[in-house]
Coordinates of C-alpha atoms and ligand atoms in Angstrom, one line a residue:
X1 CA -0.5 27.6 14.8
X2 CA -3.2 29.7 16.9
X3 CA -5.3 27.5 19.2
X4 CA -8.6 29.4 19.7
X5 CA -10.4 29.4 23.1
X6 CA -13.9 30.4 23.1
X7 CA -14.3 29.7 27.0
X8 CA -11.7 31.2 29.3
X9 CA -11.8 31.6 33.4
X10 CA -10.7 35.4 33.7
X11 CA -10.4 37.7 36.8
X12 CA -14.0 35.6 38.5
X13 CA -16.2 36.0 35.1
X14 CA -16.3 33.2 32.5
X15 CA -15.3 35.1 29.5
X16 CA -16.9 33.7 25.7
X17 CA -15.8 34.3 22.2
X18 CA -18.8 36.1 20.7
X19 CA -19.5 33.6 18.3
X20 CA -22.5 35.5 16.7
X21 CA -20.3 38.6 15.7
X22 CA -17.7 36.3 14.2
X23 CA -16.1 37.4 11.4
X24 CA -17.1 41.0 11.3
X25 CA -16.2 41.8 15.0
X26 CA -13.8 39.5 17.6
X27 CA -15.4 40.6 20.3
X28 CA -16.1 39.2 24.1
X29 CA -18.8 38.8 26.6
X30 CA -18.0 38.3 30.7
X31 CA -20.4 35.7 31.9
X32 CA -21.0 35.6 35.8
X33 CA -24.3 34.4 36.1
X34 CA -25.8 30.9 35.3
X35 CA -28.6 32.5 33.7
X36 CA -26.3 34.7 31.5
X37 CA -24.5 31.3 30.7
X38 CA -27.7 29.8 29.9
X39 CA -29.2 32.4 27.8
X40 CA -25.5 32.7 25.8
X41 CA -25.5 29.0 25.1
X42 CA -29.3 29.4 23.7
X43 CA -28.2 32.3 21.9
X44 CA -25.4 30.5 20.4
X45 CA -23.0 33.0 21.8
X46 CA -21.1 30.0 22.5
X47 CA -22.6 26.8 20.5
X48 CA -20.3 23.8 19.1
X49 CA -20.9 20.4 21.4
X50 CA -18.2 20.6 23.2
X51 CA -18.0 24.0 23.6
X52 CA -21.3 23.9 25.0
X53 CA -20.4 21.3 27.2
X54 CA -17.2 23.1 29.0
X55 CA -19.5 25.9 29.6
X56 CA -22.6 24.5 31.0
X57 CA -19.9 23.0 33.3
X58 CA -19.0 26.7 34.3
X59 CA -22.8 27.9 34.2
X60 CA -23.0 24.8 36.7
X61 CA -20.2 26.2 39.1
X62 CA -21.7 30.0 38.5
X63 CA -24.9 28.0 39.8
X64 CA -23.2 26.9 42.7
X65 CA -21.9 30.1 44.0
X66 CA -25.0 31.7 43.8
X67 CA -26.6 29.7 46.0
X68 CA -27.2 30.7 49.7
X69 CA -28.8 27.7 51.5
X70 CA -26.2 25.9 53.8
X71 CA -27.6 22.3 54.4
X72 CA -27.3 19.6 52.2
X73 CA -30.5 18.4 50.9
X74 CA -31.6 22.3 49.8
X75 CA -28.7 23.0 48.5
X76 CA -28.4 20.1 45.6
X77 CA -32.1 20.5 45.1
X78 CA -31.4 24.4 44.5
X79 CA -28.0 23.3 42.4
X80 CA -30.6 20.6 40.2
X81 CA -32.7 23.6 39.7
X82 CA -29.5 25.4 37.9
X83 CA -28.9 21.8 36.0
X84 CA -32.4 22.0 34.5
X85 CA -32.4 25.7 33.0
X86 CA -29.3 25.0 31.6
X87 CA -30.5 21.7 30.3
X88 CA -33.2 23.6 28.5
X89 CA -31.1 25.7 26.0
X90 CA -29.9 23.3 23.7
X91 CA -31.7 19.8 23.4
X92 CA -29.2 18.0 20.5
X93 CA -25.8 18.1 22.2
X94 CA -25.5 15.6 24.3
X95 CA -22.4 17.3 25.6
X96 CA -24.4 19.8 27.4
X97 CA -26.4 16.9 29.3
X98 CA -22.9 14.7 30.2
X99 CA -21.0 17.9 31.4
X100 CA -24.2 19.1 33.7
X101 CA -24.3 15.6 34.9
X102 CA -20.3 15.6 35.9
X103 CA -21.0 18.3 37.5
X104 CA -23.7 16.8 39.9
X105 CA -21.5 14.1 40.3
X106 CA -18.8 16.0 41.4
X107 CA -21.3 18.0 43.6
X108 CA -22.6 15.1 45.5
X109 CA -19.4 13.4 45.9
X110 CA -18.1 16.5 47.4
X111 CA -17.8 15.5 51.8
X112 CA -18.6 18.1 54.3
X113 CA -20.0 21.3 54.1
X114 CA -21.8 22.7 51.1
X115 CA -19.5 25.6 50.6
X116 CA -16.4 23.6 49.4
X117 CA -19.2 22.6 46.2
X118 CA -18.5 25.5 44.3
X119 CA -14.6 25.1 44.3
X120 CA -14.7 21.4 43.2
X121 CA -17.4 22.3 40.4
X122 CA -14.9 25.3 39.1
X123 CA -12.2 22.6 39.5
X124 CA -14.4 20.4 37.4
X125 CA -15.1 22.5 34.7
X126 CA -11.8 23.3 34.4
X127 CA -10.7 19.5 34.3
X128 CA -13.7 19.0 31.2
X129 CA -12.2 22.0 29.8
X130 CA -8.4 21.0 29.5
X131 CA -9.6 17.5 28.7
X132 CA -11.2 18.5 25.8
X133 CA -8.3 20.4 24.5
X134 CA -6.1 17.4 24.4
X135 CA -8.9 15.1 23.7
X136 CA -9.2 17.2 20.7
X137 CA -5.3 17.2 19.5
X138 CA -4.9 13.2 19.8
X139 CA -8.6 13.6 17.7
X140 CA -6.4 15.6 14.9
X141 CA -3.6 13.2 15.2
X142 CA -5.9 10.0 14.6
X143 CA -7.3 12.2 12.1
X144 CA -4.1 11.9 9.7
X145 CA -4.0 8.2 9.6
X146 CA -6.9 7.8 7.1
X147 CA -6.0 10.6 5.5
X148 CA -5.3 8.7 1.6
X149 CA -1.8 7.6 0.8
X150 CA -2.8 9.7 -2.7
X151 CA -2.9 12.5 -3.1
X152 CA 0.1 13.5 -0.9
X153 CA -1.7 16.9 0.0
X154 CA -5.7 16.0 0.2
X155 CA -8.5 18.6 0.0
X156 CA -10.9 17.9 2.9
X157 CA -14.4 19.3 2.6
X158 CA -16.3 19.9 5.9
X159 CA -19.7 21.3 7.3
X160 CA -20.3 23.6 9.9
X161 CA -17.8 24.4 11.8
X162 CA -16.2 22.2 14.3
X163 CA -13.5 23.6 14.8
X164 CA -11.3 25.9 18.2
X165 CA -14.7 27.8 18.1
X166 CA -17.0 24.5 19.1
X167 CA -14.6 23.0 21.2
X168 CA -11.8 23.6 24.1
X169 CA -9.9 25.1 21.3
X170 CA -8.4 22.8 18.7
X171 CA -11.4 21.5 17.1
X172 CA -12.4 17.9 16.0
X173 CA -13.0 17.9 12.3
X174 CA -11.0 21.1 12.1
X175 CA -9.0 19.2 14.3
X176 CA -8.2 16.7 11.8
X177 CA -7.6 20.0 9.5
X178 CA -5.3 21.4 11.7
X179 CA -2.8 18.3 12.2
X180 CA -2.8 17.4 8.5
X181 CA -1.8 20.8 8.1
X182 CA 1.1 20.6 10.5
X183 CA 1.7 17.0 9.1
X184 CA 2.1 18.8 5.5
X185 CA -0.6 16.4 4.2
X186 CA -3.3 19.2 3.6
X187 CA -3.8 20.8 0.5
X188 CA -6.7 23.0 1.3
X189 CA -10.0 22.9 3.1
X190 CA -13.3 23.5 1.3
X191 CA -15.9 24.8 3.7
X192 CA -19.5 24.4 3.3
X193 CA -21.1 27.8 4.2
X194 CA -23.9 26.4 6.3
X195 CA -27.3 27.8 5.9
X196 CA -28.8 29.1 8.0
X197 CA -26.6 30.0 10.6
X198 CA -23.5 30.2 8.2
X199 CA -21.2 28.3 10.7
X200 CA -18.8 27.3 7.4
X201 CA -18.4 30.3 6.1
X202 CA -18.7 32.8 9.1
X203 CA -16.4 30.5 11.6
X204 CA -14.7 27.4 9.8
X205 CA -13.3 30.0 7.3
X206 CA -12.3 32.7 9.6
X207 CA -10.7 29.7 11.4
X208 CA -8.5 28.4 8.5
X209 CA -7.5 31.8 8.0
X210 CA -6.6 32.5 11.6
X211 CA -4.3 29.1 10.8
X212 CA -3.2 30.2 7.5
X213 CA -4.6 27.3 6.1
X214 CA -5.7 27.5 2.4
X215 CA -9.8 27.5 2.5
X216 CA -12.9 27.9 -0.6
X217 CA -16.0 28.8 0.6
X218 CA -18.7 27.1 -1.0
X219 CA -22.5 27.0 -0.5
X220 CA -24.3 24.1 0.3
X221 CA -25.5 23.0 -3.0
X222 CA -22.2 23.1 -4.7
X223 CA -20.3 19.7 -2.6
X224 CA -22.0 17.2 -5.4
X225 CA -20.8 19.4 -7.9
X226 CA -17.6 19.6 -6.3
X227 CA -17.5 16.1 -5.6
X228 CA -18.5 15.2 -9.3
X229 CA -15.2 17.2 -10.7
X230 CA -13.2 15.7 -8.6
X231 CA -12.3 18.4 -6.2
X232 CA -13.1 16.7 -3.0
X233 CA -10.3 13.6 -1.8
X234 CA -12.3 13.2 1.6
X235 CA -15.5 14.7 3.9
X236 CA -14.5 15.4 7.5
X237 CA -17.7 16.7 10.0
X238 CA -17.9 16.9 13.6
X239 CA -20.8 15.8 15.4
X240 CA -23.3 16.6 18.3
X241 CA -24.8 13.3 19.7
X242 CA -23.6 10.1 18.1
X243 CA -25.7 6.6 19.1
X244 CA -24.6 3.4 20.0
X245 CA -25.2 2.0 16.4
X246 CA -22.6 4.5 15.1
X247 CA -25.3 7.0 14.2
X248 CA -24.5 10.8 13.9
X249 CA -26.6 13.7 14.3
X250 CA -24.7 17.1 13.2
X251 CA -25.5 20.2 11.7
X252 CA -28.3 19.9 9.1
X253 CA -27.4 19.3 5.5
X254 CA -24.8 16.9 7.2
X255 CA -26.7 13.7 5.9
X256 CA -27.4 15.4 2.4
X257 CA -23.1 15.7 2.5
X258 CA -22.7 12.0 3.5
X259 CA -25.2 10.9 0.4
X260 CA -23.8 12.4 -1.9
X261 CA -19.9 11.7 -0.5
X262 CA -21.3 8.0 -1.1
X263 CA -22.5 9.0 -4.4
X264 CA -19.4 10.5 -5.4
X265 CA -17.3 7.3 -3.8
X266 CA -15.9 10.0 -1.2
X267 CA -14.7 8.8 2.1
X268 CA -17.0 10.3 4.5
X269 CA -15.6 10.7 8.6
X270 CA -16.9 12.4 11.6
X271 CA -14.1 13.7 14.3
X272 CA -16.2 13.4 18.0
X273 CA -14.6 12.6 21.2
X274 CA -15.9 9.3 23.1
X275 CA -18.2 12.1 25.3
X276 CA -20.5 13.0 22.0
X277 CA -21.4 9.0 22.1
X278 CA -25.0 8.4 23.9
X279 CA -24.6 5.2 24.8
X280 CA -27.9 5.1 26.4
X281 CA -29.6 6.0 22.7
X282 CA -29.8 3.1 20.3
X283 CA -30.5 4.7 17.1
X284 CA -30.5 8.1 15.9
X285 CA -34.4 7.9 15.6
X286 CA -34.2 8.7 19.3
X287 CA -31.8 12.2 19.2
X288 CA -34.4 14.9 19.9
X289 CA -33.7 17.9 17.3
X290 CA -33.7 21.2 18.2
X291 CA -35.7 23.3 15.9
X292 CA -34.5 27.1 16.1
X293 CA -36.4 30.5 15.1
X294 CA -37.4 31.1 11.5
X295 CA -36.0 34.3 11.2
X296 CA -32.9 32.4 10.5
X297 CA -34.0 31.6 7.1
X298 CA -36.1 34.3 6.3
X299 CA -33.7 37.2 7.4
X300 CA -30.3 38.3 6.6
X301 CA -28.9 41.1 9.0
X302 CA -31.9 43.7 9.0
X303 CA -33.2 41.9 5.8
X304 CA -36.4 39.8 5.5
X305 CA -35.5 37.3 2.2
X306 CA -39.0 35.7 1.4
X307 CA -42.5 36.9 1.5
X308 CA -44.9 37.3 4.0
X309 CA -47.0 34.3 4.0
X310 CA -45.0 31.6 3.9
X311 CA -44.4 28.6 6.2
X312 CA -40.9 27.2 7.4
X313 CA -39.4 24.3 8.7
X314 CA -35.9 24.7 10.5
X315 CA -34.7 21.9 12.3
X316 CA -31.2 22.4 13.1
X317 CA -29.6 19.0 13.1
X318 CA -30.0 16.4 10.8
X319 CA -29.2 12.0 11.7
X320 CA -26.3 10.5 9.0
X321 CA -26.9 7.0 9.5
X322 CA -24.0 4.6 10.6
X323 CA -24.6 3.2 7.3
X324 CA -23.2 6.4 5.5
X325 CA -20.1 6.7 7.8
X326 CA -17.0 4.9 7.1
X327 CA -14.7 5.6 10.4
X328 CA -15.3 8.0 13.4
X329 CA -12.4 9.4 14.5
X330 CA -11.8 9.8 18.5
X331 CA -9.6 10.1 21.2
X332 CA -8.9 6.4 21.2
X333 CA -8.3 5.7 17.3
X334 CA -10.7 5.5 14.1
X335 CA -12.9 3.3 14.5
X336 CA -15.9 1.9 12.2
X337 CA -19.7 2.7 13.5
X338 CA -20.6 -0.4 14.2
X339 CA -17.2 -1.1 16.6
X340 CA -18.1 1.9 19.2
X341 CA -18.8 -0.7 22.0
X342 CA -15.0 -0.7 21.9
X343 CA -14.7 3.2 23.4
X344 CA -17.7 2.8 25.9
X345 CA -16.6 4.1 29.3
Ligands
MRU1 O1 -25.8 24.8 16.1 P1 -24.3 24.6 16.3 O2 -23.5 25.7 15.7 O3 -24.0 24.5 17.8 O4 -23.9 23.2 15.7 C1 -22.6 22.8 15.7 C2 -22.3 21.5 15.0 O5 -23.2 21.0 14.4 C3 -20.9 21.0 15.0 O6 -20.6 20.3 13.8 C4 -20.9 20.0 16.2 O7 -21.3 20.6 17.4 C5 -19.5 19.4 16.4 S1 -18.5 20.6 17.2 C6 -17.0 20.0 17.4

């Protein structure tokens, strides 16, 4: 089965997936600036929390070899500078914030001269970057332990798409997908299409399809009805910051998904490694949530879809309280909301 990898280290140039052309055109951009990496993750060139993560961690080493003062002090003052434009693109994954942070760990831990920093930070990002690829498989793997005994073949319904695209290249709730696939325990995948960006639709589908894994597009408002006939064995969604009480910001309509999952009786999971958990927040009252452009809802391609005139909200995450959630599936096992103190590093 195809792994995808939306963040490769090619010939000096970080090279991304062109996530906003996906599915019409498979196309890629050569990063070799940290303000190109910036701008892509803002754009959501790249986007995905762990996606975003691994290449902030590059943006932090492209950073790093741009700068040209040689003494200390300057030159991690020059490298924080890097670590707060970056910061500024995306403020809901905390991801982003733990992969710049490694990074200035790595960066003050490194002895001697400045000019062995941007070695160990390409060295680093690399490290995040293969650790998140089999972080994600042993994600998959835990995945197909709560899958239900009945049916034998289940049909999973996720949300956005958290899939090779968001992460290293395996994917956390496609993740899941993707083992109980291999593990013949997957009858199909129904894939929420995601409004506004379309992640579902425009990258979870083209995913499955990559995989040759069965997949029905649906719109959001169809999961209840879905749900309601029957269709839907178990909801799978990744997520973007997760608090220490086991709540779970993710892509907006997510909550909706896990109301009416609990509605419907519908087991409702989210796949995130142990670095998506802010232990620092308490609740998910505290995740600041990024609100992106209007334009997303009001246009489609050269399109404007709603009069002149008219106000808009668009917050691009929504909080799932722990409440809602009935396991989270990480590197280290399944386990339920309230037992994350368990995984805390
Ligand atoms: O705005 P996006 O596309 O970056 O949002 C992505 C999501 O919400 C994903 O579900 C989440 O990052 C988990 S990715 C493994």
């Amino acid at each position: 089965m195809r792994e995808i990898y939306p963040v490769t280290w090619q010939n000096n140039a970080v090279v991304l997936i062109d996530q906003t052309r996906l599915p019409e055109t498979y196309t890629t951009v050569n990063i070799t600036t940290s303000e190109q990496m910036a701008v892509a993750i803002k754009t959501m060139i790249v986007r995905g929390a762990p996606a975003i993560g691994v290449a902030a961690a590059y943006g932090m080493y492209l950073g790093a070899r741009e700068i040209t003062e040689r003494d200390r002090t300057p030159f991690l003052a020059a490298l924080e500078d890097v670590a707060i434009r970056l910061r500024q693109t995306r403020p809901t994954a905390v991801n982003l914030f733990w992969a710049i942070e490694r990074q200035l760990q790595a960066a003050n831990q490194t002895e001697g001269d400045v000019t062995a920093i941007p070695a160990r930070l390409l060295e680093t990002a690399q490290a995040i970057q293969a650790d998140d690829l089999r972080t994600c498989q042993a994600i998959g793997d835990h995945g197909v332990s709560i899958l239900p005994s009945e049916p034998q073949a289940v049909t999973l319904l996720t949300h956005c798409n958290a899939g090779g695209l968001a992460t290293a290249g395996y994917g956390t709730a496609v993740g899941v997908i993707r083992s109980a696939w291999r593990e013949g325990r997957l009858k199909q995948v129904f894939a929420d299409e995601t409004r506004p960006r379309c992640q579902g639709s425009k990258l979870t589908a083209w995913e499955c399809v990559q995989a040759g894994i069965p997949v029905t597009v649906i719109t959001d408002n169809m999961a209840a009805h879905c749900m309601q006939r029957g269709l839907v064995d178990l909801v799978v969604v990744g997520a973007d910051r997760i608090t220490a009480n086991g709540d779970a910001a993710n892509k907006i309509g997510t909550y909706g998904l896990a109301v009416i999952a609990q509605a419907h009786n519908v087991p409702f999971y989210v796949a995130a490694p142990v670095s998506t958990i802010d232990f620092k927040l308490a609740t998910g009252a505290e995740i600041p949530i990024e609100e992106r452009d209007p334009q997303e809802i009001y246009q489609v391609g050269e399109t404007r879809i709603c009069a002149e005139g008219v106000n808009f909200y668009n917050p691009a995450f929504d909080v799932t309280p722990a409440a809602l959630i009935k396991g989270i599936i990480t590197e280290h096992g399944v386990f339920a909301p309230d037992q994350l103190a368990q995984v805390k590093p």
